[in-house]
Short mmCIF file of C-alpha atoms and ligand atoms in Angstrom, two decimals:
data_model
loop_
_atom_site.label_atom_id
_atom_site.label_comp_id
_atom_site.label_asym_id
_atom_site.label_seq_id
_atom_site.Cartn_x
_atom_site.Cartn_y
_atom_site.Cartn_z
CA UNK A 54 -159.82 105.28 73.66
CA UNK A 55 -161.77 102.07 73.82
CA UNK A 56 -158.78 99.78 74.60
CA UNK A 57 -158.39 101.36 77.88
CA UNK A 58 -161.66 100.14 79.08
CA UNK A 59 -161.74 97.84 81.51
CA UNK A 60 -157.67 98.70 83.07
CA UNK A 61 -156.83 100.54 86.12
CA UNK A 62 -155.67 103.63 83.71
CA UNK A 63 -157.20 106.53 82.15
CA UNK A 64 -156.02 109.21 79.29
CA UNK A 65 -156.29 112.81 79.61
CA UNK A 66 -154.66 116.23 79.54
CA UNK A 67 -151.32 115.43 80.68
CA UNK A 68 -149.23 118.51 82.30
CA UNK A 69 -146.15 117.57 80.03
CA UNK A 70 -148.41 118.58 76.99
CA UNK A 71 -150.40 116.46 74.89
CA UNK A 72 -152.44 113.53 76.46
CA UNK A 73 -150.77 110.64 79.42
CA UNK A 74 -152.03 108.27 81.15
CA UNK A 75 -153.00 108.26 84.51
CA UNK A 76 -153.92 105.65 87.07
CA UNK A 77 -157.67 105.44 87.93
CA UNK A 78 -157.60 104.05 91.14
CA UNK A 79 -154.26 103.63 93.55
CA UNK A 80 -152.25 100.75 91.83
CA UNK A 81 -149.37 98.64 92.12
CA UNK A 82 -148.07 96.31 89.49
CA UNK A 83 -149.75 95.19 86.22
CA UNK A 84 -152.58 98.48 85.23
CA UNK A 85 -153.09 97.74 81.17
CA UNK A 86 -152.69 94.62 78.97
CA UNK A 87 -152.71 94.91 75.11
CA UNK A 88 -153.55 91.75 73.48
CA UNK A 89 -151.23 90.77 70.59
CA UNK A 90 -153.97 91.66 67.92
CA UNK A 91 -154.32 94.95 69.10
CA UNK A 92 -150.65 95.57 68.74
CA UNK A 93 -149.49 96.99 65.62
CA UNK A 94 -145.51 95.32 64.57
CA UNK A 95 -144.14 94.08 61.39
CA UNK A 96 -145.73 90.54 62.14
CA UNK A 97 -149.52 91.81 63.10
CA UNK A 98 -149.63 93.80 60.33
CA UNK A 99 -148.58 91.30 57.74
CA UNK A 100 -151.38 89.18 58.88
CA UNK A 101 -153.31 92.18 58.82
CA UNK A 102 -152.62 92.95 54.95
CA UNK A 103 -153.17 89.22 53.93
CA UNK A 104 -157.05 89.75 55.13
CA UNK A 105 -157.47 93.17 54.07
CA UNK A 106 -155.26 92.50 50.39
CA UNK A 107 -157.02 89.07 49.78
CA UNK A 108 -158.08 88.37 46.31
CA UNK A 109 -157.69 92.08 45.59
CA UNK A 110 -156.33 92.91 41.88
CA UNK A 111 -155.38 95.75 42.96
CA UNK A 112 -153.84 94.82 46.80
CA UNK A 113 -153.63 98.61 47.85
CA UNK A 114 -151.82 97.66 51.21
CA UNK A 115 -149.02 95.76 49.28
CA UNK A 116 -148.80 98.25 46.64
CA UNK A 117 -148.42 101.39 49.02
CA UNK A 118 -145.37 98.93 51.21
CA UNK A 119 -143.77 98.55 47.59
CA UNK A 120 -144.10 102.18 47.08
CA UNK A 121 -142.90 103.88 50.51
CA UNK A 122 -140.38 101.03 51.49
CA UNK A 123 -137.02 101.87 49.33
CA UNK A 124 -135.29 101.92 52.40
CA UNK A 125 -135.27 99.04 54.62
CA UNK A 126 -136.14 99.87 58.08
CA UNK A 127 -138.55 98.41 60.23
CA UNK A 128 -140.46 102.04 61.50
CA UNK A 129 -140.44 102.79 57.59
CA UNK A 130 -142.21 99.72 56.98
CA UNK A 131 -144.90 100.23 59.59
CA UNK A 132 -145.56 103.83 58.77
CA UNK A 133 -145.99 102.29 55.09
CA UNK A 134 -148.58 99.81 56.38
CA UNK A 135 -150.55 102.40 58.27
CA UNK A 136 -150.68 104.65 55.51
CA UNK A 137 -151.82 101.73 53.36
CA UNK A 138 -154.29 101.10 55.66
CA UNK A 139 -155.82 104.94 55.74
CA UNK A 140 -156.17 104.32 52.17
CA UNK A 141 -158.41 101.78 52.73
CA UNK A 142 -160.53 103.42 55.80
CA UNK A 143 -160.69 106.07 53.30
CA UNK A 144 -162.36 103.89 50.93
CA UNK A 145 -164.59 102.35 53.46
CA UNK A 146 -162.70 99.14 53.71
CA UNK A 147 -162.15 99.40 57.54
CA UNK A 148 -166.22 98.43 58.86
CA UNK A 149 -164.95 95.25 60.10
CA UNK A 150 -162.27 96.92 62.11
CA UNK A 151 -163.44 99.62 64.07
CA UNK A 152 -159.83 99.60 66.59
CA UNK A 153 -157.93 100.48 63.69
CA UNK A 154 -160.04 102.63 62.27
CA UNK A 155 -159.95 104.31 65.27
CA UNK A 156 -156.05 104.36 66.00
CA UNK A 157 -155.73 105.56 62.46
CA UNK A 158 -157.95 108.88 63.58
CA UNK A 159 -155.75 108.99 66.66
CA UNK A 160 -152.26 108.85 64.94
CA UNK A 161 -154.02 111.59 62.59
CA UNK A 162 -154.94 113.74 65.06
CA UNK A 163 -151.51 113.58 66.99
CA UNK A 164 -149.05 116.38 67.14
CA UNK A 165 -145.23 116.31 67.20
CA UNK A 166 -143.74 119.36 68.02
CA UNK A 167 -140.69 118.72 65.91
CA UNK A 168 -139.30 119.91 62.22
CA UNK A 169 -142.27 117.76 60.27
CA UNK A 170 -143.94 120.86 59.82
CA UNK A 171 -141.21 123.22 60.24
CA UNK A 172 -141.29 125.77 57.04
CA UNK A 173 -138.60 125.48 54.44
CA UNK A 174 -137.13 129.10 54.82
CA UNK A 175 -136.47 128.33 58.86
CA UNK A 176 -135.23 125.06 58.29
CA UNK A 177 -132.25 126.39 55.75
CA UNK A 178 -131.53 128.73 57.91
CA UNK A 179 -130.83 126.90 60.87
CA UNK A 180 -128.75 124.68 58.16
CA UNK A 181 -126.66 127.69 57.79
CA UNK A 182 -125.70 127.86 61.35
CA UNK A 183 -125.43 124.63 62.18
CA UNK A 184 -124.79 122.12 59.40
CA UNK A 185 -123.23 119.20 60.72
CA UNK A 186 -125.83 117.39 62.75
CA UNK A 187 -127.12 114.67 60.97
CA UNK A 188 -130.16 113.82 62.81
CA UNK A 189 -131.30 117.13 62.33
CA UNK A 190 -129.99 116.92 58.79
CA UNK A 191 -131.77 113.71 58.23
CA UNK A 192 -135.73 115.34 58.90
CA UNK A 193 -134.79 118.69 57.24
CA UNK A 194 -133.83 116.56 54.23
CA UNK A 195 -137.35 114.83 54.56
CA UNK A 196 -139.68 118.15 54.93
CA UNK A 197 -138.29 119.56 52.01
CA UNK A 198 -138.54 116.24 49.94
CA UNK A 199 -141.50 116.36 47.71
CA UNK A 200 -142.20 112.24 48.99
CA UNK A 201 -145.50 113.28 50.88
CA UNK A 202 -146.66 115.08 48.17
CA UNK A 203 -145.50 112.63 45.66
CA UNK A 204 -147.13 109.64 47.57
CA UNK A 205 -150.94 111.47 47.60
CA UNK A 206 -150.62 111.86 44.24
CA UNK A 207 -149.54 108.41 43.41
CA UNK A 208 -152.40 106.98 46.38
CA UNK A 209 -155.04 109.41 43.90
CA UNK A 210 -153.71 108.26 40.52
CA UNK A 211 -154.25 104.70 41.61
CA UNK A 212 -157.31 104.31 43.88
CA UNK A 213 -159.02 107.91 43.48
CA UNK A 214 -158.66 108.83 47.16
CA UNK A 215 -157.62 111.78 48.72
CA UNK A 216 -155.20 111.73 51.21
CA UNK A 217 -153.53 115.16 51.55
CA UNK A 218 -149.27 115.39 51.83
CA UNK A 219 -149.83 116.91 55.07
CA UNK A 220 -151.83 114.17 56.32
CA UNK A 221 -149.13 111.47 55.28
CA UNK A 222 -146.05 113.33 56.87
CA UNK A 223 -148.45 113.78 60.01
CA UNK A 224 -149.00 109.92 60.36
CA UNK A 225 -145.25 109.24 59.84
CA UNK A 226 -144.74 111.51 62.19
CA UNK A 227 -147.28 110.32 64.52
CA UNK A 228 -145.79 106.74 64.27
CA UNK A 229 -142.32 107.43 65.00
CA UNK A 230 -142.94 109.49 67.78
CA UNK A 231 -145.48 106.35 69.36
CA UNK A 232 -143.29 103.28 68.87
CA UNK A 233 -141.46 101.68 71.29
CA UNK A 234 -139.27 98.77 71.40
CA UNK A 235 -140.79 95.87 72.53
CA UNK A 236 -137.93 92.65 73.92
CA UNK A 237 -138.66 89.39 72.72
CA UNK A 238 -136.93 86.54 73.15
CA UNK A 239 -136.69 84.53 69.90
CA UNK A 240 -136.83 80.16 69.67
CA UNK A 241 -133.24 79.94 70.13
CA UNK A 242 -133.28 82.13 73.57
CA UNK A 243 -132.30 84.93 71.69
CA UNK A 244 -132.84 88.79 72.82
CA UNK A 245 -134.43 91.52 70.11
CA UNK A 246 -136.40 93.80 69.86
CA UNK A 247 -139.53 94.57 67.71
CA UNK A 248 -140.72 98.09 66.90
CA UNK A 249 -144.42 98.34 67.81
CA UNK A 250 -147.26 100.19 68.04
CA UNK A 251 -149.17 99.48 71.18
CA UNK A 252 -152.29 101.47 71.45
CA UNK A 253 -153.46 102.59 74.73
CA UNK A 254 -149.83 102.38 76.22
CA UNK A 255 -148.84 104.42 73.29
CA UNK A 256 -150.63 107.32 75.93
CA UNK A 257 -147.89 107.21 78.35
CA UNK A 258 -145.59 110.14 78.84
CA UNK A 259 -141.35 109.82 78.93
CA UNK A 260 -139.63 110.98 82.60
CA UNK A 261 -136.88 109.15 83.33
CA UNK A 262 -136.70 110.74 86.59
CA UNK A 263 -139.63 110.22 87.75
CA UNK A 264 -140.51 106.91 85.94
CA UNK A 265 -142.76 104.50 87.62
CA UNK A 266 -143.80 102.34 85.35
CA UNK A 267 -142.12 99.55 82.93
CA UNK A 268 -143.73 97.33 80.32
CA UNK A 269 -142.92 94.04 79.11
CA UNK A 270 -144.05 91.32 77.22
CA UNK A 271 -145.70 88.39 78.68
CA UNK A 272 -144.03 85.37 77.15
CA UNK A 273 -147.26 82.89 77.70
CA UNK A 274 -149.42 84.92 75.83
CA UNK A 275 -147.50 87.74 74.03
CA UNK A 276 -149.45 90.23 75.40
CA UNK A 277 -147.92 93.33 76.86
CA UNK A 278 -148.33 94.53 79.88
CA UNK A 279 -147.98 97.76 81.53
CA UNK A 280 -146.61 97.71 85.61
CA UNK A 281 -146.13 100.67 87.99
CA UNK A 282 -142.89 99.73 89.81
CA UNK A 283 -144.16 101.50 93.11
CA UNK A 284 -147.92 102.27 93.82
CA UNK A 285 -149.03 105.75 91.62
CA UNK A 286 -151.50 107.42 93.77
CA UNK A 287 -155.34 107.47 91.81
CA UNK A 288 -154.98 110.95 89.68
CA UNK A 289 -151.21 110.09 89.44
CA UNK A 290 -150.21 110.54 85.85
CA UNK A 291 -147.65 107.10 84.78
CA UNK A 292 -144.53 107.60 83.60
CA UNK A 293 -142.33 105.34 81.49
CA UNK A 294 -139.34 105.48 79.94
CA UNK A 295 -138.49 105.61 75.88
CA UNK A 296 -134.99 105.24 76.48
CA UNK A 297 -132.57 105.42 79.18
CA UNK A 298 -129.54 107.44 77.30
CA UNK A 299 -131.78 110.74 76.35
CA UNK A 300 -129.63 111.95 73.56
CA UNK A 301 -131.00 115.51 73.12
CA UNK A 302 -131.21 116.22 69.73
CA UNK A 303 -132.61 112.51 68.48
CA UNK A 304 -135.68 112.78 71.32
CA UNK A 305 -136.51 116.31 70.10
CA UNK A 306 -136.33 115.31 66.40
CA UNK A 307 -138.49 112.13 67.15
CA UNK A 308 -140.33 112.84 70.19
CA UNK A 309 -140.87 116.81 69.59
CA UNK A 310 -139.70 117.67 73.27
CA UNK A 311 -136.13 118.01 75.13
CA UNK A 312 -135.79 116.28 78.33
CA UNK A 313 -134.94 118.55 81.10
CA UNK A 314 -135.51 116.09 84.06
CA UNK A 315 -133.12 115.52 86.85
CA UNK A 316 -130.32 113.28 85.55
CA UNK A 317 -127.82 112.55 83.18
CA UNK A 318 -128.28 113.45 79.30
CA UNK A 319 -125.87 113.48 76.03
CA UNK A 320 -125.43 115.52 72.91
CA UNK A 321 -123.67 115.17 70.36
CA UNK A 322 -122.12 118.61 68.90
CA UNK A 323 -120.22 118.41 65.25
CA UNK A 324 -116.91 119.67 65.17
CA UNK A 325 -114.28 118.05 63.32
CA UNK A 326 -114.34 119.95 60.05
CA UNK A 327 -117.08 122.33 60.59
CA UNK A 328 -114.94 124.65 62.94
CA UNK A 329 -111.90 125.79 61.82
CA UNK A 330 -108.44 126.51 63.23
CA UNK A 331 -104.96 126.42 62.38
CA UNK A 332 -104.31 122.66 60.92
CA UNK A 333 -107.51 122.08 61.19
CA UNK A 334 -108.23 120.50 57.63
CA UNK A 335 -105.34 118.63 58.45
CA UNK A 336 -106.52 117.02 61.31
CA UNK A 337 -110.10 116.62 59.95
CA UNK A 338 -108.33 114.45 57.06
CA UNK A 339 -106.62 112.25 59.39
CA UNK A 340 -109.22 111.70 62.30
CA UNK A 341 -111.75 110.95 58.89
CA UNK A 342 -109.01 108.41 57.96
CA UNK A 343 -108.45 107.07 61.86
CA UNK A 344 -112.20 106.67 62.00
CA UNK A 345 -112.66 108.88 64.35
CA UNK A 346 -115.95 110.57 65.48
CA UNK A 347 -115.74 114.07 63.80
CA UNK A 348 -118.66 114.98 66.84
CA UNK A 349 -117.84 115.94 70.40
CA UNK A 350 -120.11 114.29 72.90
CA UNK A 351 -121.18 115.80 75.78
CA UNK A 352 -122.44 114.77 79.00
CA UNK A 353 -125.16 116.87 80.25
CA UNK A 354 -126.65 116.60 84.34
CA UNK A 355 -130.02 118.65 84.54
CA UNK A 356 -131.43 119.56 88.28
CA UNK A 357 -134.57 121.64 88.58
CA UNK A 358 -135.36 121.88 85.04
CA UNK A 359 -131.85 123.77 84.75
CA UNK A 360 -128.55 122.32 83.39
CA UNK A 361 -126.34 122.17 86.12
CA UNK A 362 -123.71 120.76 84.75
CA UNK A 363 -121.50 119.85 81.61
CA UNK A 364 -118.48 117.13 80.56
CA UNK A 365 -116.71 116.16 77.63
CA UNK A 366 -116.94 112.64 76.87
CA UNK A 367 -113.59 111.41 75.59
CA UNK A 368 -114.97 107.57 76.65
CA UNK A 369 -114.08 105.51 73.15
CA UNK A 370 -113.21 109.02 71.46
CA UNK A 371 -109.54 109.76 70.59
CA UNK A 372 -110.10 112.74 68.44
CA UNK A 373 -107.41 114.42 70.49
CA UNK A 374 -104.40 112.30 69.06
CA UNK A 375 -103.94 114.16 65.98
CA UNK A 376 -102.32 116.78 68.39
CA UNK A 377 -99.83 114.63 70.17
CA UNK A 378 -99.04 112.92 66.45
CA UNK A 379 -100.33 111.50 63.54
CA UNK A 380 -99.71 108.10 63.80
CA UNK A 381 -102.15 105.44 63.93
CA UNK A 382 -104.40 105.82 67.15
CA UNK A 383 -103.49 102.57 68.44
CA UNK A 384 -100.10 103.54 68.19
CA UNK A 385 -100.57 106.91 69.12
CA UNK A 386 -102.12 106.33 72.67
CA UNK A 387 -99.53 102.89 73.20
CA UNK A 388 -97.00 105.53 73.30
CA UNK A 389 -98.18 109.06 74.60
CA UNK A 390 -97.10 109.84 78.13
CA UNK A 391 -100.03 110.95 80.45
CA UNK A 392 -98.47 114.55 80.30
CA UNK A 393 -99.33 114.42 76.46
CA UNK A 394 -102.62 113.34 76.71
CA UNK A 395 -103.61 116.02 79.34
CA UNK A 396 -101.62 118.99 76.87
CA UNK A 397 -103.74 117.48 73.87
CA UNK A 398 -106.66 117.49 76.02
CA UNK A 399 -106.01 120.66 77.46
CA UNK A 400 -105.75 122.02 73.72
CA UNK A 401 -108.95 120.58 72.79
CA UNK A 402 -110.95 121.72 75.44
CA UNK A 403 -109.34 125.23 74.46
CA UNK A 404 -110.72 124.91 70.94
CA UNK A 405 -114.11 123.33 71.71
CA UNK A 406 -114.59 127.45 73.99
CA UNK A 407 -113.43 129.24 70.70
CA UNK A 408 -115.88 127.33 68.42
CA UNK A 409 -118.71 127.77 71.06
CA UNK A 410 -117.60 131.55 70.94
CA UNK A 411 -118.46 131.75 67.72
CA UNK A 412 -121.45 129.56 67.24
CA UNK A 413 -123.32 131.99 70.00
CA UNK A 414 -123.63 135.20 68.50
CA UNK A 415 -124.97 133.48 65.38
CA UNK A 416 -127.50 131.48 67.40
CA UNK A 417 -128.38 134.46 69.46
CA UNK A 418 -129.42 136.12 66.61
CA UNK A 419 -131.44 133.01 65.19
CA UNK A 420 -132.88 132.65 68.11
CA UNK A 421 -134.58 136.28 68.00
CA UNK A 422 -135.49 135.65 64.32
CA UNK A 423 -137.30 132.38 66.21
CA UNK A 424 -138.76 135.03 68.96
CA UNK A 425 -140.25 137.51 65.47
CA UNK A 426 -141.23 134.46 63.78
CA UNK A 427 -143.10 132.86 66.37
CA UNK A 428 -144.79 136.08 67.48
CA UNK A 429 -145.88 136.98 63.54
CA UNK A 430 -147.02 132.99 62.47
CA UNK A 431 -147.25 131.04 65.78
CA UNK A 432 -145.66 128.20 67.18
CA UNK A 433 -141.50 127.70 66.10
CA UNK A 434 -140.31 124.52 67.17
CA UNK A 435 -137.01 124.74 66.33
CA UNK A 436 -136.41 126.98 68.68
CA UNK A 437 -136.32 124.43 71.11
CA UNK A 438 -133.08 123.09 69.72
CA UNK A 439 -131.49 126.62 69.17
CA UNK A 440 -131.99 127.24 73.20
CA UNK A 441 -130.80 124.00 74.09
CA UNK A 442 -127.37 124.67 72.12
CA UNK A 443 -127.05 127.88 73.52
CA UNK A 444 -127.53 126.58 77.04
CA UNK A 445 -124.75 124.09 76.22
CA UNK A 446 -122.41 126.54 74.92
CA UNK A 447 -122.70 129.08 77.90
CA UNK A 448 -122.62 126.69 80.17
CA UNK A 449 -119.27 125.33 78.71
CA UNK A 450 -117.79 128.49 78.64
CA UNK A 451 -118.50 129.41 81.66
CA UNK A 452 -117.08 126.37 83.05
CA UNK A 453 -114.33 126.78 81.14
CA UNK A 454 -113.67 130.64 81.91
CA UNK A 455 -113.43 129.16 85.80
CA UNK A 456 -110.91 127.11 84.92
CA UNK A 457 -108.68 128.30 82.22
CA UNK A 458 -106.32 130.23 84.89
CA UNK A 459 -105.02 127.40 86.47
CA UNK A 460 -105.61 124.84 83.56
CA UNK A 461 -103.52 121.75 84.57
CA UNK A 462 -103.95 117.84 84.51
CA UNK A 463 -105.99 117.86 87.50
CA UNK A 464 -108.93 120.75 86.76
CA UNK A 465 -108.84 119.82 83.13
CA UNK A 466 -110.83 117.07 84.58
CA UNK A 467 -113.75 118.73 85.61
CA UNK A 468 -114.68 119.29 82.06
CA UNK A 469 -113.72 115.85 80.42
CA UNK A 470 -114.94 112.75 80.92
CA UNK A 471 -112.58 109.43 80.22
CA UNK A 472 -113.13 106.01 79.92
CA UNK A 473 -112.96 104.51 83.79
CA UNK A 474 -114.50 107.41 85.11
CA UNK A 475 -118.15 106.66 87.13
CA UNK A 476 -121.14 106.71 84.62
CA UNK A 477 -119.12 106.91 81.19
CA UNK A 478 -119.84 103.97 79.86
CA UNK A 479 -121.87 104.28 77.51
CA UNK A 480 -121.43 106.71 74.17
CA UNK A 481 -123.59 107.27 71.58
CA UNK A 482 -122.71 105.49 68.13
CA UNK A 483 -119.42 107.27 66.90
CA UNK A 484 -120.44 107.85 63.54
CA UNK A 485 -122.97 109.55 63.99
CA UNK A 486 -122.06 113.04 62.40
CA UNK A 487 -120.26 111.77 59.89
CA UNK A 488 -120.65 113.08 56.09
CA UNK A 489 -123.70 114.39 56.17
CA UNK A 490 -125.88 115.84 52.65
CA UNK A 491 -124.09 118.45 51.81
CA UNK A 492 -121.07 118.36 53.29
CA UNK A 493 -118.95 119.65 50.50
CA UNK A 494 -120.98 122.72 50.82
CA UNK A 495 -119.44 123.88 53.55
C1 SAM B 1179 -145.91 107.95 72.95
S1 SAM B 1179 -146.57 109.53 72.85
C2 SAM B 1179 -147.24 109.84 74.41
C3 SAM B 1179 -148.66 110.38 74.34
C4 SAM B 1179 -148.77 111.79 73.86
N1 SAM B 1179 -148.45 112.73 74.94
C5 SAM B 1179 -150.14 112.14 73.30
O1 SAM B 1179 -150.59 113.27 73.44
O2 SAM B 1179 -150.76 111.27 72.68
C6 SAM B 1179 -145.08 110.47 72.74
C7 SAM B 1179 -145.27 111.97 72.69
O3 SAM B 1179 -145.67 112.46 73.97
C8 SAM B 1179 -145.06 113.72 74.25
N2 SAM B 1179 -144.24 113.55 75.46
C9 SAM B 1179 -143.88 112.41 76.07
N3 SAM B 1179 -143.18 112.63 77.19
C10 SAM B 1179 -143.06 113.98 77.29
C11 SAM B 1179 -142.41 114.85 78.21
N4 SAM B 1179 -141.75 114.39 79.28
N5 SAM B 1179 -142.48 116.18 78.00
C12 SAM B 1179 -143.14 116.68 76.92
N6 SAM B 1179 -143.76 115.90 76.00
C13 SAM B 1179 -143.73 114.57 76.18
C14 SAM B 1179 -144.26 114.07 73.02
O4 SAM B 1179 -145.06 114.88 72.20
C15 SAM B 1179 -144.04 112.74 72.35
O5 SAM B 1179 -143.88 112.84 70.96
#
């Protein structure tokens, strides 16, 4: 790539899979700049469309941005502008700008090993099993939406180019798995963050444990800059970070790949409502009126490429009060004696092994459909997700199996996490199962 000319880094077959970036020569600090026009955000591309658009009767930038942008988000919007802007390369439009001409072919030619091109009869499948996550829900809702399709024809209809489905969802997917969230600092000294495309960085691979690298914007210029926080060896490949709370199932539905470096990771498991028990539409109803997550979190430590280790994160989660009473939480927890928490805990962490129990076989048996599947038509990426689960629910059993016998307020512990304890400070949003398509379905 011709923006990495010049910097201390290189990109090439990367270990991890795909391309990184590598230092050239032993460095130490700054190793790559990107210039604020070769950055691709809301604001750069705006200025972008104004030159491209000008005097145009038919602006085809603004008019693909009015098309794709019903919803309101700021990755939608750029993924709109960058298909806008393959319209035009397509149309020879793009001579005077060969760098995005040439990121376009790059974003084209990326692959994301997640559900984008997952087929249809998989995907419902795997919806059968496991219906509540709605991240998951959220992209198997988008393959088998006709928008791709629905946008080439419109992009054909209007300017007479071709620009296959496939090729659209593979640039959305291409953008969402390369932004990252650039801090800036707006005139009033406040802190946000702008999603951006920053090509040549856009190279680097995610390891949080063995990160050595950061970027950051340099306020005199707005430039960003790329610095190894130790010195990577020449040949070294550079490692950043995409985010520092890996939630499992949103980095393999964006990113394509599950984390399995030394550390601490979270996912996020439904289960109020889709696993059911004695009372347990009961309880549903009055956690969904409490506000309550109806997802369990859970706190995941990898070592060696192996999960090591499992907890229940009950940190801002009280979806255990419904079994000590069904009052208000506030009033709920005011009043319940330690002894109650720990027997409603204690009864939760009971339930959470049966519903694993029975989410297993089925997975076990997906999972060799995946094996068939795979070995018939090629690559399966759901599978990834299916083997993560199932490592999370034998691992919780087991852990629980070692300490059902002498289940009491003090070895309860070792599977749940509570507010106060070391690292649980941080929980994903709460809602985040909540009422997915569908639901009633089930
Ligand atoms: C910002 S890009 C990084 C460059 C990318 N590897 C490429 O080939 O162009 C993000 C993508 O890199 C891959 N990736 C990043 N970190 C990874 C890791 N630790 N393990 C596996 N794949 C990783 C994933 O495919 C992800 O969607």
């Amino acid at each position: 790539m011709s923006i990495l000319n010049g910097s201390q880094v290189c990109a090439r077959k990367s270990p991890v899979g795909g391309i990184g970036l590598f230092a050239e020569e032993d460095v130490e600090g700054e190793c790559l700049r990107v210039t604020r026009k070769q950055i691709y955000n809301l604001e750069t591309c705006l200025e972008l469309k104004s030159q491209l658009d000008k005097d145009k009767e038919e602006p085809v930038v603004q008019q693909v941005l009015k098309y794709y942008s019903k919803v309101h988000n700021e990755t939608r919007f750029l993924i709109a502008y960058m298909i806008g802007f393959e319209v035009l390369r397509r149309k020879g439009e793009l001579k005077d700008h060969p760098e995005l001409s040439e990121y376009l072919q790059l974003l084209l030619s990326t692959t994301v090993d997640n559900l984008a091109f997952e087929e249809d009869a998989l995907l419902e499948s795997y919806y059968e099993i496991e219906p509540g996550n709605a991240l998951v829900n959220m992209s198997i809702k988008e393959v088998q939406s006709d928008e791709f399709e629905e946008l080439s024809a419109y992009i054909s209809d209007t300017w007479q180019v071709s620009i296959p489905g496939c090729d659209i969802r593979r640039l959305t997917a291409a953008v969402r798995s390369r932004t990252l969230e650039i801090p800036k600092i707006d005139e009033d000294g406040d802190y946000y963050v702008q999603i951006s495309l920053v090509p040549g960085l856009d190279f680097a691979n995610h390891d949080n444990a063995r990160q050595n690298a950061t970027f950051d914007v340099d306020p005199d210029t707005n430039e960003i800059v790329l610095k190894t926080t130790t010195t990577v060896a020449a040949g070294s490949e550079i490692f950043i970070s995409y985010t520092p709370y890996e939630d499992m199932t949103r980095m393999f539905v964006t990113y394509g790949f599950i984390p399995c470096s030394n550390g601490l990771k979270a996912v996020d498991i439904p289960f109020w409502g889709y696993f059911h028990f004695e009372d347990s539409e009961e309880l549903t109803e009055y956690l969904f009126e409490q506000q309550q997550p109806n997802n369990l979190q859970l706190i995941l430590e990898y070592k060696d490429g192996k999960l090591e280790d499992l907890w229940l994160n009950m940190a801002s989660n009280y979806s255990f009060a419904g079994f000590i009473q069904k009052d208000s939480i506030q009033t709920v927890m005011e009043n319940a004696s330690e002894e109650q928490i720990d027997r409603a805990l204690i009864k939760l962490i009971g339930l959470v092994d049966k519903s694993f129990a029975e989410r297993i076989p089925k997975l076990d048996q997906f999972n060799d459909f995946c094996e068939k599947y795979e070995a018939e038509n090629g690559t399966c990426n759901i599978q990834q997700l299916v083997q993560l689960q199932l490592e999370v629910y034998r691992k919780y059993r087991e852990k629980y199996a070692s300490i059902a016998k002498h289940l009491d307020s003090d070895s309860l512990y070792d599977l749940v996490m509570i507010e106060g304890d070391e690292w649980v400070d941080y929980r994903l949003p709460p809602v985040y199962n909540f009422l997915t398509r569908d639901l009633e379905r089930h």
